[in-house]
mmCIF file of C-alpha atoms in Angstrom:
data_model
loop_
_atom_site.group_PDB
_atom_site.id
_atom_site.type_symbol
_atom_site.label_atom_id
_atom_site.label_comp_id
_atom_site.label_asym_id
_atom_site.label_seq_id
_atom_site.Cartn_x
_atom_site.Cartn_y
_atom_site.Cartn_z
ATOM 1 C CA MET A 1463 0.000 0.000 0.000
ATOM 2 C CA PRO A 1464 1.459 3.456 -0.895
ATOM 3 C CA ALA A 1465 2.745 5.318 2.150
ATOM 4 C CA ASN A 1466 1.115 8.599 1.115
ATOM 5 C CA LEU A 1467 -2.456 7.301 1.256
ATOM 6 C CA LYS A 1468 -4.719 9.550 3.332
ATOM 7 C CA LYS A 1469 -6.706 7.403 5.747
ATOM 8 C CA ALA A 1470 -9.436 8.032 8.309
ATOM 9 C CA LEU A 1471 -10.829 6.053 11.239
ATOM 10 C CA TYR A 1472 -14.526 6.429 11.961
ATOM 11 C CA PHE A 1473 -15.872 6.328 15.519
ATOM 12 C CA PRO A 1474 -17.781 5.719 17.810
ATOM 13 C CA THR A 1475 -20.193 3.152 16.314
ATOM 14 C CA ILE A 1476 -19.270 -0.131 14.651
ATOM 15 C CA SER A 1477 -21.541 0.406 11.651
ATOM 16 C CA LEU A 1478 -21.156 3.741 9.871
ATOM 17 C CA PRO A 1479 -24.413 5.735 9.837
ATOM 18 C CA LYS A 1480 -26.231 6.384 6.590
ATOM 19 C CA GLU A 1481 -25.466 10.104 6.450
ATOM 20 C CA SER A 1482 -24.261 12.597 3.871
ATOM 21 C CA ALA A 1483 -21.038 13.148 5.828
ATOM 22 C CA ILE A 1484 -20.105 9.481 5.362
ATOM 23 C CA ALA A 1485 -20.530 9.690 1.578
ATOM 24 C CA SER A 1486 -18.368 12.838 1.589
ATOM 25 C CA ALA A 1487 -15.723 11.059 3.667
ATOM 26 C CA ILE A 1488 -15.601 8.189 1.168
ATOM 27 C CA LEU A 1489 -14.818 10.706 -1.580
ATOM 28 C CA TYR A 1490 -12.332 12.702 0.477
ATOM 29 C CA TRP A 1491 -10.196 9.959 2.047
ATOM 30 C CA ASP A 1492 -8.274 7.261 0.186
ATOM 31 C CA LYS A 1493 -9.166 4.651 2.799
ATOM 32 C CA LEU A 1494 -11.706 4.402 5.641
ATOM 33 C CA TYR A 1495 -11.571 2.232 8.764
ATOM 34 C CA SER A 1496 -14.193 1.295 11.335
ATOM 35 C CA VAL A 1497 -13.417 -0.459 14.628
ATOM 36 C CA VAL A 1498 -15.221 -3.814 14.290
ATOM 37 C CA PRO A 1499 -15.034 -6.658 16.854
ATOM 38 C CA TYR A 1500 -13.996 -10.018 15.483
ATOM 39 C CA GLU A 1501 -17.410 -11.639 15.924
ATOM 40 C CA HIS A 1502 -18.941 -8.936 13.722
ATOM 41 C CA VAL A 1503 -16.391 -9.713 11.019
ATOM 42 C CA GLN A 1504 -17.337 -13.379 11.276
ATOM 43 C CA ARG A 1505 -21.105 -12.755 11.175
ATOM 44 C CA PRO A 1506 -21.631 -9.546 9.187
ATOM 45 C CA ASP A 1507 -25.109 -10.487 7.931
ATOM 46 C CA GLU A 1508 -26.342 -10.732 11.521
ATOM 47 C CA LEU A 1509 -24.359 -8.033 13.299
ATOM 48 C CA LEU A 1510 -23.593 -5.251 10.806
ATOM 49 C CA SER A 1511 -26.210 -2.857 9.441
ATOM 50 C CA PRO A 1512 -27.261 -3.334 5.786
ATOM 51 C CA PHE A 1513 -25.653 0.012 4.903
ATOM 52 C CA MET A 1514 -22.386 -1.014 6.580
ATOM 53 C CA GLN A 1515 -22.405 -4.299 4.689
ATOM 54 C CA GLU A 1516 -22.864 -2.380 1.452
ATOM 55 C CA LEU A 1517 -20.082 0.057 2.359
ATOM 56 C CA SER A 1518 -17.719 -2.835 3.077
ATOM 57 C CA ALA A 1519 -18.537 -4.589 -0.178
ATOM 58 C CA GLU A 1520 -18.794 -1.634 -2.567
ATOM 59 C CA CYS A 1521 -16.657 1.116 -1.027
ATOM 60 C CA GLY A 1522 -13.890 -0.848 0.645
ATOM 61 C CA VAL A 1523 -14.553 0.372 4.196
ATOM 62 C CA ASN A 1524 -12.005 -1.642 6.199
ATOM 63 C CA HIS A 1525 -12.705 -3.502 9.441
ATOM 64 C CA LEU A 1526 -10.191 -2.728 12.174
ATOM 65 C CA VAL A 1527 -10.319 -5.610 14.677
ATOM 66 C CA PRO A 1528 -9.322 -4.276 18.141
ATOM 67 C CA TYR A 1529 -7.615 -7.363 19.577
ATOM 68 C CA LEU A 1530 -5.234 -7.487 16.609
ATOM 69 C CA HIS A 1531 -3.897 -3.988 17.320
ATOM 70 C CA LEU A 1532 -4.472 -2.813 20.891
ATOM 71 C CA HIS A 1533 -1.472 -4.792 22.142
ATOM 72 C CA GLU A 1534 0.655 -2.340 20.127
ATOM 73 C CA VAL A 1535 -0.475 0.567 22.357
ATOM 74 C CA PRO A 1536 1.762 0.740 25.463
ATOM 75 C CA ASP A 1537 -0.273 0.564 28.696
ATOM 76 C CA PHE A 1538 -3.553 1.063 26.847
ATOM 77 C CA SER A 1539 -5.815 0.139 29.795
ATOM 78 C CA GLU A 1540 -3.614 1.682 32.486
ATOM 79 C CA ARG A 1541 -3.471 5.054 30.764
ATOM 80 C CA PHE A 1542 -7.232 5.367 30.445
ATOM 81 C CA ILE A 1543 -7.817 4.199 34.023
ATOM 82 C CA GLY A 1544 -5.274 6.773 35.179
ATOM 83 C CA PHE A 1545 -7.127 9.487 33.242
ATOM 84 C CA LEU A 1546 -10.409 8.508 34.943
ATOM 85 C CA GLU A 1547 -8.778 8.515 38.375
ATOM 86 C CA ARG A 1548 -7.301 11.978 37.885
ATOM 87 C CA SER A 1549 -10.478 13.384 36.352
ATOM 88 C CA SER A 1550 -12.750 12.067 39.104
ATOM 89 C CA THR A 1551 -10.390 13.522 41.711
ATOM 90 C CA ASP A 1552 -9.899 16.897 40.036
ATOM 91 C CA HIS A 1553 -13.420 17.458 38.679
ATOM 92 C CA GLY A 1554 -15.665 15.687 41.171
ATOM 93 C CA ASN A 1555 -19.020 14.744 39.635
ATOM 94 C CA SER A 1556 -18.037 15.229 35.980
ATOM 95 C CA PHE A 1557 -19.017 11.615 35.207
ATOM 96 C CA GLN A 1558 -22.499 11.798 36.732
ATOM 97 C CA THR A 1559 -25.178 10.666 34.269
ATOM 98 C CA HIS A 1560 -28.008 8.143 34.083
ATOM 99 C CA ARG A 1561 -27.344 7.340 30.421
ATOM 100 C CA THR A 1562 -25.371 4.295 29.378
ATOM 101 C CA VAL A 1563 -23.750 3.221 26.096
ATOM 102 C CA ARG A 1564 -23.052 -0.337 24.946
ATOM 103 C CA ILE A 1565 -19.346 -1.064 24.332
ATOM 104 C CA HIS A 1566 -18.018 -4.423 23.172
ATOM 105 C CA ALA A 1567 -15.599 -6.077 25.613
ATOM 106 C CA GLU A 1568 -13.012 -6.595 22.861
ATOM 107 C CA LYS A 1569 -12.435 -2.840 22.726
ATOM 108 C CA LEU A 1570 -12.051 -2.438 26.498
ATOM 109 C CA LEU A 1571 -9.278 -4.979 27.273
ATOM 110 C CA GLU A 1572 -8.704 -4.868 31.085
ATOM 111 C CA ILE A 1573 -10.815 -1.761 31.716
ATOM 112 C CA PRO A 1574 -14.263 -3.353 32.439
ATOM 113 C CA GLU A 1575 -13.389 -4.654 35.933
ATOM 114 C CA TYR A 1576 -12.284 -1.174 37.008
ATOM 115 C CA LEU A 1577 -15.436 0.439 35.544
ATOM 116 C CA VAL A 1578 -17.735 -2.062 37.247
ATOM 117 C CA ASN A 1579 -15.995 -1.545 40.611
ATOM 118 C CA LYS A 1580 -16.369 2.234 40.276
ATOM 119 C CA GLY A 1581 -20.054 1.924 39.386
ATOM 120 C CA TRP A 1582 -19.484 3.274 35.868
ATOM 121 C CA ALA A 1583 -20.426 0.068 34.031
ATOM 122 C CA THR A 1584 -22.518 -3.081 34.344
ATOM 123 C CA LYS A 1585 -22.249 -6.362 32.450
ATOM 124 C CA GLY A 1586 -24.718 -6.606 29.595
ATOM 125 C CA GLU A 1587 -25.674 -9.492 27.347
ATOM 126 C CA GLY A 1588 -22.966 -11.525 25.664
ATOM 127 C CA GLU A 1589 -19.753 -9.573 25.171
ATOM 128 C CA TRP A 1590 -21.266 -6.161 25.888
ATOM 129 C CA TYR A 1591 -20.902 -3.736 28.797
ATOM 130 C CA LEU A 1592 -23.299 -0.909 29.590
ATOM 131 C CA VAL A 1593 -20.925 1.990 30.269
ATOM 132 C CA ASN A 1594 -21.585 5.400 31.785
ATOM 133 C CA ALA A 1595 -22.197 7.633 28.746
ATOM 134 C CA VAL A 1596 -19.674 10.322 29.745
ATOM 135 C CA VAL A 1597 -16.961 7.728 30.366
ATOM 136 C CA ALA A 1598 -17.931 5.989 27.105
ATOM 137 C CA ASP A 1599 -17.498 9.200 25.096
ATOM 138 C CA TYR A 1600 -13.982 9.716 26.440
ATOM 139 C CA PHE A 1601 -13.107 6.073 25.910
ATOM 140 C CA MET A 1602 -14.269 5.926 22.275
ATOM 141 C CA ALA A 1603 -12.318 9.106 21.489
ATOM 142 C CA TYR A 1604 -9.259 7.625 23.230
ATOM 143 C CA LEU A 1605 -9.639 4.349 21.321
ATOM 144 C CA ALA A 1606 -9.861 6.127 17.957
ATOM 145 C CA LEU A 1607 -6.889 8.373 18.710
ATOM 146 C CA THR A 1608 -4.602 5.590 19.867
ATOM 147 C CA LEU A 1609 -5.477 3.135 17.094
ATOM 148 C CA GLY A 1610 -5.217 5.873 14.469
ATOM 149 C CA SER A 1611 -1.766 6.824 15.772
ATOM 150 C CA LEU A 1612 -0.292 3.370 15.246
ATOM 151 C CA ARG A 1613 2.297 3.317 12.464
ATOM 152 C CA THR A 1614 0.563 0.358 10.823
ATOM 153 C CA ILE A 1615 -2.734 2.267 10.645
ATOM 154 C CA ASN A 1616 -1.887 5.999 10.567
ATOM 155 C CA ALA A 1617 -5.457 7.236 10.208
ATOM 156 C CA THR A 1618 -7.156 10.476 11.224
ATOM 157 C CA PRO A 1619 -10.094 9.967 13.637
ATOM 158 C CA PHE A 1620 -13.406 11.369 12.412
ATOM 159 C CA THR A 1621 -16.999 11.272 13.601
ATOM 160 C CA THR A 1622 -20.410 12.630 12.620
ATOM 161 C CA SER A 1623 -21.084 13.580 16.266
ATOM 162 C CA SER A 1624 -20.392 17.237 17.054
ATOM 163 C CA HIS A 1625 -20.079 16.379 20.741
ATOM 164 C CA LEU A 1626 -17.410 13.725 20.160
ATOM 165 C CA ALA A 1627 -15.612 15.933 17.657
ATOM 166 C CA GLY A 1628 -15.409 18.532 20.425
ATOM 167 C CA ILE A 1629 -13.776 15.991 22.741
ATOM 168 C CA ILE A 1630 -11.302 15.052 20.011
ATOM 169 C CA GLY A 1631 -10.482 18.666 19.213
ATOM 170 C CA GLY A 1632 -9.801 19.685 22.805
ATOM 171 C CA ALA A 1633 -8.202 16.504 24.066
ATOM 172 C CA GLN A 1634 -4.693 16.290 25.416
ATOM 173 C CA VAL A 1635 -4.142 12.541 25.598
ATOM 174 C CA GLU A 1636 -1.145 10.692 26.993
ATOM 175 C CA LEU A 1637 0.110 9.610 23.557
ATOM 176 C CA GLN A 1638 -0.144 12.828 21.589
ATOM 177 C CA SER A 1639 -1.598 16.321 21.362
ATOM 178 C CA ILE A 1640 -4.335 16.671 18.739
ATOM 179 C CA ASP A 1641 -5.517 20.255 19.194
ATOM 180 C CA ASP A 1642 -6.076 20.758 15.454
ATOM 181 C CA LEU A 1643 -8.298 17.739 14.672
ATOM 182 C CA LYS A 1644 -11.560 19.601 15.240
ATOM 183 C CA TRP A 1645 -10.553 22.232 12.695
ATOM 184 C CA GLN A 1646 -9.312 19.602 10.261
ATOM 185 C CA GLU A 1647 -12.700 17.876 10.292
ATOM 186 C CA LYS A 1648 -14.543 21.192 10.131
ATOM 187 C CA VAL A 1649 -12.601 22.232 7.029
ATOM 188 C CA ARG A 1650 -13.112 18.835 5.389
ATOM 189 C CA LEU A 1651 -16.874 18.994 5.875
ATOM 190 C CA ALA A 1652 -17.004 22.581 4.648
ATOM 191 C CA VAL A 1653 -15.111 22.211 1.363
ATOM 192 C CA LEU A 1654 -17.184 19.247 0.157
ATOM 193 C CA PRO A 1655 -20.909 19.736 -0.479
ATOM 194 C CA GLU A 1656 -23.443 17.526 1.201
ATOM 195 C CA ILE A 1657 -24.383 14.490 -0.861
ATOM 196 C CA ASP A 1658 -27.980 13.356 -1.081
ATOM 197 C CA ILE A 1659 -27.604 9.999 0.635
ATOM 198 C CA GLU A 1660 -31.128 8.729 0.009
ATOM 199 C CA GLY A 1661 -31.118 6.600 -3.098
ATOM 200 C CA LEU A 1662 -27.385 7.155 -3.645
ATOM 201 C CA ASP A 1663 -25.824 4.453 -5.801
ATOM 202 C CA LEU A 1664 -22.568 3.519 -4.077
ATOM 203 C CA ASN A 1665 -21.219 2.008 -7.303
ATOM 204 C CA ARG A 1666 -21.706 5.393 -8.942
ATOM 205 C CA LEU A 1667 -20.027 7.106 -5.989
ATOM 206 C CA MET A 1668 -16.985 4.850 -6.283
ATOM 207 C CA ALA A 1669 -16.842 5.238 -10.070
ATOM 208 C CA PHE A 1670 -16.762 9.016 -9.607
ATOM 209 C CA LYS A 1671 -14.027 8.670 -6.972
ATOM 210 C CA ARG A 1672 -11.853 6.497 -9.229
ATOM 211 C CA GLU A 1673 -12.308 8.771 -12.237
ATOM 212 C CA HIS A 1674 -11.415 11.908 -10.286
ATOM 213 C CA ALA A 1675 -8.765 10.536 -7.909
ATOM 214 C CA SER A 1676 -6.205 13.161 -8.930
ATOM 215 C CA SER A 1677 -8.645 16.025 -8.349
ATOM 216 C CA ALA A 1678 -9.575 14.571 -4.955
ATOM 217 C CA GLN A 1679 -5.898 14.784 -3.978
ATOM 218 C CA GLN A 1680 -5.871 18.426 -5.029
ATOM 219 C CA LEU A 1681 -8.958 19.053 -2.915
ATOM 220 C CA ARG A 1682 -7.208 17.600 0.127
ATOM 221 C CA GLY A 1683 -4.228 19.824 -0.627
ATOM 222 C CA GLU A 1684 -6.515 22.864 -0.757
ATOM 223 C CA ALA A 1685 -8.167 21.845 2.533
ATOM 224 C CA GLU A 1686 -4.755 21.404 4.175
ATOM 225 C CA ARG A 1687 -3.668 24.848 2.987
ATOM 226 C CA ILE A 1688 -6.804 26.396 4.446
ATOM 227 C CA LEU A 1689 -6.285 24.468 7.677
ATOM 228 C CA GLY A 1690 -2.679 25.642 7.914
ATOM 229 C CA LYS A 1691 -3.752 29.279 7.654
ATOM 230 C CA ILE A 1692 -6.469 28.787 10.274
ATOM 231 C CA LEU A 1693 -4.073 27.172 12.752
ATOM 232 C CA LEU A 1694 -1.702 30.147 12.514
ATOM 233 C CA GLU A 1695 -4.266 32.156 14.463
ATOM 234 C CA LYS A 1696 -3.882 32.266 18.256
ATOM 235 C CA THR A 1697 -7.476 32.186 19.513
ATOM 236 C CA ASP A 1698 -10.600 30.218 18.615
ATOM 237 C CA ALA A 1699 -12.360 33.453 17.649
ATOM 238 C CA LEU A 1700 -9.616 34.362 15.181
ATOM 239 C CA LYS A 1701 -9.537 30.802 13.871
ATOM 240 C CA GLU A 1702 -13.280 30.932 13.252
ATOM 241 C CA GLU A 1703 -12.894 34.260 11.447
ATOM 242 C CA ALA A 1704 -10.135 32.813 9.258
ATOM 243 C CA PHE A 1705 -12.231 29.705 8.593
ATOM 244 C CA GLN A 1706 -15.181 31.804 7.371
ATOM 245 C CA TYR A 1707 -12.928 34.002 5.216
ATOM 246 C CA TYR A 1708 -11.049 31.218 3.420
ATOM 247 C CA LEU A 1709 -14.158 29.062 3.052
ATOM 248 C CA SER A 1710 -16.085 31.955 1.440
ATOM 249 C CA ARG A 1711 -13.206 32.526 -0.995
ATOM 250 C CA PHE A 1712 -13.175 28.861 -1.976
ATOM 251 C CA THR A 1713 -16.962 28.779 -2.333
ATOM 252 C CA ARG A 1714 -16.909 31.836 -4.614
ATOM 253 C CA ARG A 1715 -14.366 30.107 -6.849
ATOM 254 C CA VAL A 1716 -16.616 27.040 -7.119
ATOM 255 C CA ARG A 1717 -19.607 29.218 -8.053
ATOM 256 C CA CYS A 1718 -17.580 31.117 -10.675
ATOM 257 C CA PHE A 1719 -16.364 27.871 -12.187
ATOM 258 C CA GLU A 1720 -19.906 26.514 -12.340
ATOM 259 C CA ARG A 1721 -21.052 29.631 -14.191
ATOM 260 C CA GLU A 1722 -18.247 29.332 -16.734
ATOM 261 C CA ALA A 1723 -18.828 25.589 -17.085
ATOM 262 C CA ALA A 1724 -22.531 26.214 -17.728
ATOM 263 C CA GLU A 1725 -21.636 28.695 -20.470
ATOM 264 C CA TYR A 1726 -19.182 26.178 -21.917
ATOM 265 C CA ARG A 1727 -21.883 23.513 -22.132
ATOM 266 C CA ILE A 1728 -24.191 25.921 -23.988
ATOM 267 C CA ASN A 1729 -21.458 26.594 -26.539
ATOM 268 C CA MET A 1730 -20.874 22.886 -26.953
ATOM 269 C CA SER A 1731 -24.550 22.399 -27.714
ATOM 270 C CA SER A 1732 -24.998 25.198 -30.234
ATOM 271 C CA ASN A 1733 -21.628 25.336 -31.967
ATOM 272 C CA VAL A 1734 -20.439 21.751 -32.032
ATOM 273 C CA ILE A 1735 -23.365 19.371 -32.089
ATOM 274 C CA MET A 1736 -25.378 21.212 -34.728
ATOM 275 C CA PRO A 1737 -22.513 21.513 -37.272
ATOM 276 C CA THR A 1738 -21.914 17.794 -36.815
ATOM 277 C CA LEU A 1739 -25.463 17.089 -37.934
ATOM 278 C CA GLY A 1740 -25.043 19.324 -40.973
ATOM 279 C CA ALA A 1741 -21.808 17.593 -41.901
ATOM 280 C CA GLY A 1742 -23.422 14.188 -41.695
ATOM 281 C CA LEU A 1743 -26.285 15.151 -44.023
ATOM 282 C CA SER A 1744 -23.966 16.775 -46.540
ATOM 283 C CA PHE A 1745 -21.563 13.863 -46.513
ATOM 284 C CA ALA A 1746 -24.383 11.509 -47.380
ATOM 285 C CA ALA A 1747 -25.134 13.653 -50.421
ATOM 286 C CA SER A 1748 -21.472 13.549 -51.469
ATOM 287 C CA LEU A 1749 -21.603 9.773 -51.611
ATOM 288 C CA GLU A 1750 -24.200 10.154 -54.354
ATOM 289 C CA GLY A 1751 -21.773 12.144 -56.429
ATOM 290 C CA ASN A 1752 -22.963 15.657 -55.592
ATOM 291 C CA LYS A 1753 -19.700 17.650 -55.713
ATOM 292 C CA ILE A 1754 -21.307 20.830 -54.431
ATOM 293 C CA ALA A 1755 -22.683 18.997 -51.424
ATOM 294 C CA ALA A 1756 -19.289 17.356 -50.908
ATOM 295 C CA ALA A 1757 -17.627 20.771 -50.799
ATOM 296 C CA GLY A 1758 -20.276 21.934 -48.345
ATOM 297 C CA ALA A 1759 -19.611 18.885 -46.229
ATOM 298 C CA ALA A 1760 -15.907 19.711 -46.086
ATOM 299 C CA ILE A 1761 -16.598 23.317 -45.045
ATOM 300 C CA SER A 1762 -19.121 22.178 -42.449
ATOM 301 C CA PHE A 1763 -16.706 19.551 -41.137
ATOM 302 C CA LEU A 1764 -13.890 22.101 -40.767
ATOM 303 C CA ALA A 1765 -16.183 24.489 -38.905
ATOM 304 C CA MET A 1766 -17.361 21.724 -36.606
ATOM 305 C CA ALA A 1767 -13.811 20.488 -35.934
ATOM 306 C CA SER A 1768 -12.584 24.038 -35.318
ATOM 307 C CA ASP A 1769 -15.372 24.673 -32.812
ATOM 308 C CA ALA A 1770 -14.634 21.377 -31.077
ATOM 309 C CA VAL A 1771 -10.913 22.149 -30.756
ATOM 310 C CA LYS A 1772 -11.639 25.657 -29.472
ATOM 311 C CA SER A 1773 -14.083 24.290 -26.915
ATOM 312 C CA ILE A 1774 -11.472 21.762 -25.719
ATOM 313 C CA HIS A 1775 -8.883 24.523 -25.318
ATOM 314 C CA ARG A 1776 -11.383 26.627 -23.426
ATOM 315 C CA LYS A 1777 -12.290 23.740 -21.152
ATOM 316 C CA ASN A 1778 -8.602 23.100 -20.454
ATOM 317 C CA ARG A 1779 -8.047 26.786 -19.717
ATOM 318 C CA ILE A 1780 -10.962 26.906 -17.278
ATOM 319 C CA THR A 1781 -9.790 23.743 -15.534
ATOM 320 C CA ARG A 1782 -6.224 25.048 -15.196
ATOM 321 C CA GLU A 1783 -7.431 28.421 -13.992
ATOM 322 C CA TYR A 1784 -9.643 27.055 -11.216
ATOM 323 C CA GLY A 1785 -7.702 23.923 -10.344
ATOM 324 C CA GLY A 1786 -8.643 20.356 -9.551
ATOM 325 C CA ALA A 1787 -10.022 21.134 -6.083
ATOM 326 C CA VAL A 1788 -12.691 23.462 -7.458
ATOM 327 C CA THR A 1789 -13.583 21.221 -10.402
ATOM 328 C CA PHE A 1790 -13.867 18.207 -8.080
ATOM 329 C CA VAL A 1791 -16.356 19.979 -5.801
ATOM 330 C CA ALA A 1792 -18.339 21.217 -8.796
ATOM 331 C CA GLY A 1793 -18.383 17.660 -10.141
ATOM 332 C CA VAL A 1794 -19.735 16.323 -6.856
ATOM 333 C CA ARG A 1795 -22.481 18.953 -6.882
ATOM 334 C CA ARG A 1796 -23.393 18.233 -10.490
ATOM 335 C CA ASN A 1797 -23.176 14.429 -10.506
ATOM 336 C CA LEU A 1798 -23.965 13.190 -7.014
ATOM 337 C CA GLY A 1799 -26.666 15.579 -5.838
ATOM 338 C CA VAL A 1800 -26.518 18.015 -2.953
ATOM 339 C CA ALA A 1801 -28.583 17.376 0.141
ATOM 340 C CA SER A 1802 -30.826 20.236 1.228
ATOM 341 C CA GLY A 1803 -30.210 22.145 4.441
ATOM 342 C CA PRO A 1804 -27.023 22.958 6.371
ATOM 343 C CA GLN A 1805 -24.972 20.391 8.255
ATOM 344 C CA SER A 1806 -26.187 21.810 11.562
ATOM 345 C CA ASN A 1807 -25.279 18.689 13.557
ATOM 346 C CA LEU A 1808 -21.694 18.529 12.336
ATOM 347 C CA LEU A 1809 -18.509 20.390 13.234
#
């Protein structure tokens, strides 16, 4: 596998939700992972959602089995238990909640016994634990960060939950500092339009991704440049201001390209297709020995060919002028449909 592949690790759920942000992530990243316990890999028809099964089969979403990798994280259980001990001491009742979240035992390693003793988890059915929801949020973010940091995986954590993205963005974990991840995800979601997920043909999505792989790389480059400028700012307020400024500039470029592309398509229709029809009719007459019609066919053919060449040059000029990032976004909007309404639940 090429070392420069851009990869992402989805969390917190095993099956990816059927949301526009997931379709956008498939286009944006070269490779997607989801943390999937071994028994789910063995029995996907029973334990994975139909959409997740389709994603795995058609879009190559990869199953990351926890027990195969967590041994690579030094003191995985001890570090998280230490975090809980310090947090409960320093912040008192910060873990108080009546909500629980199911977490598979394979992800937790030696942590369940500690959680049960502290009253933050109970044993559920099979291999599941019912974990205090606040503790569960921190754990799933920790799991995604540590697994994604492994050299063999090297994937950026991402989620469709604004709450969990906030934890990721502000976290200072034992293994690394990831202060910029919230902004990275925010920029990624902003540069790509929402995709209408209902009725989306995943084969069509993947065909578009393969055809425009080079432009997708340019889009990531554009997003990384915007992110770099945002992270130069010192405060969240200034970062937000920079985010709005650079996003509006990029959006204006997309709109300008779409206007020029629309004009280009009109020219293609009136100046190229119609002369082609005229040439075909005249050429048929020339086969019957009509020299005048044959001459007309030649003139018509030259005009048609000239228009076609000019339109190709113009298309190339427009593409060079706006760049692959802009043309990729415009292509997504034109070919894959844009969902209505803002992404109000996403960072």
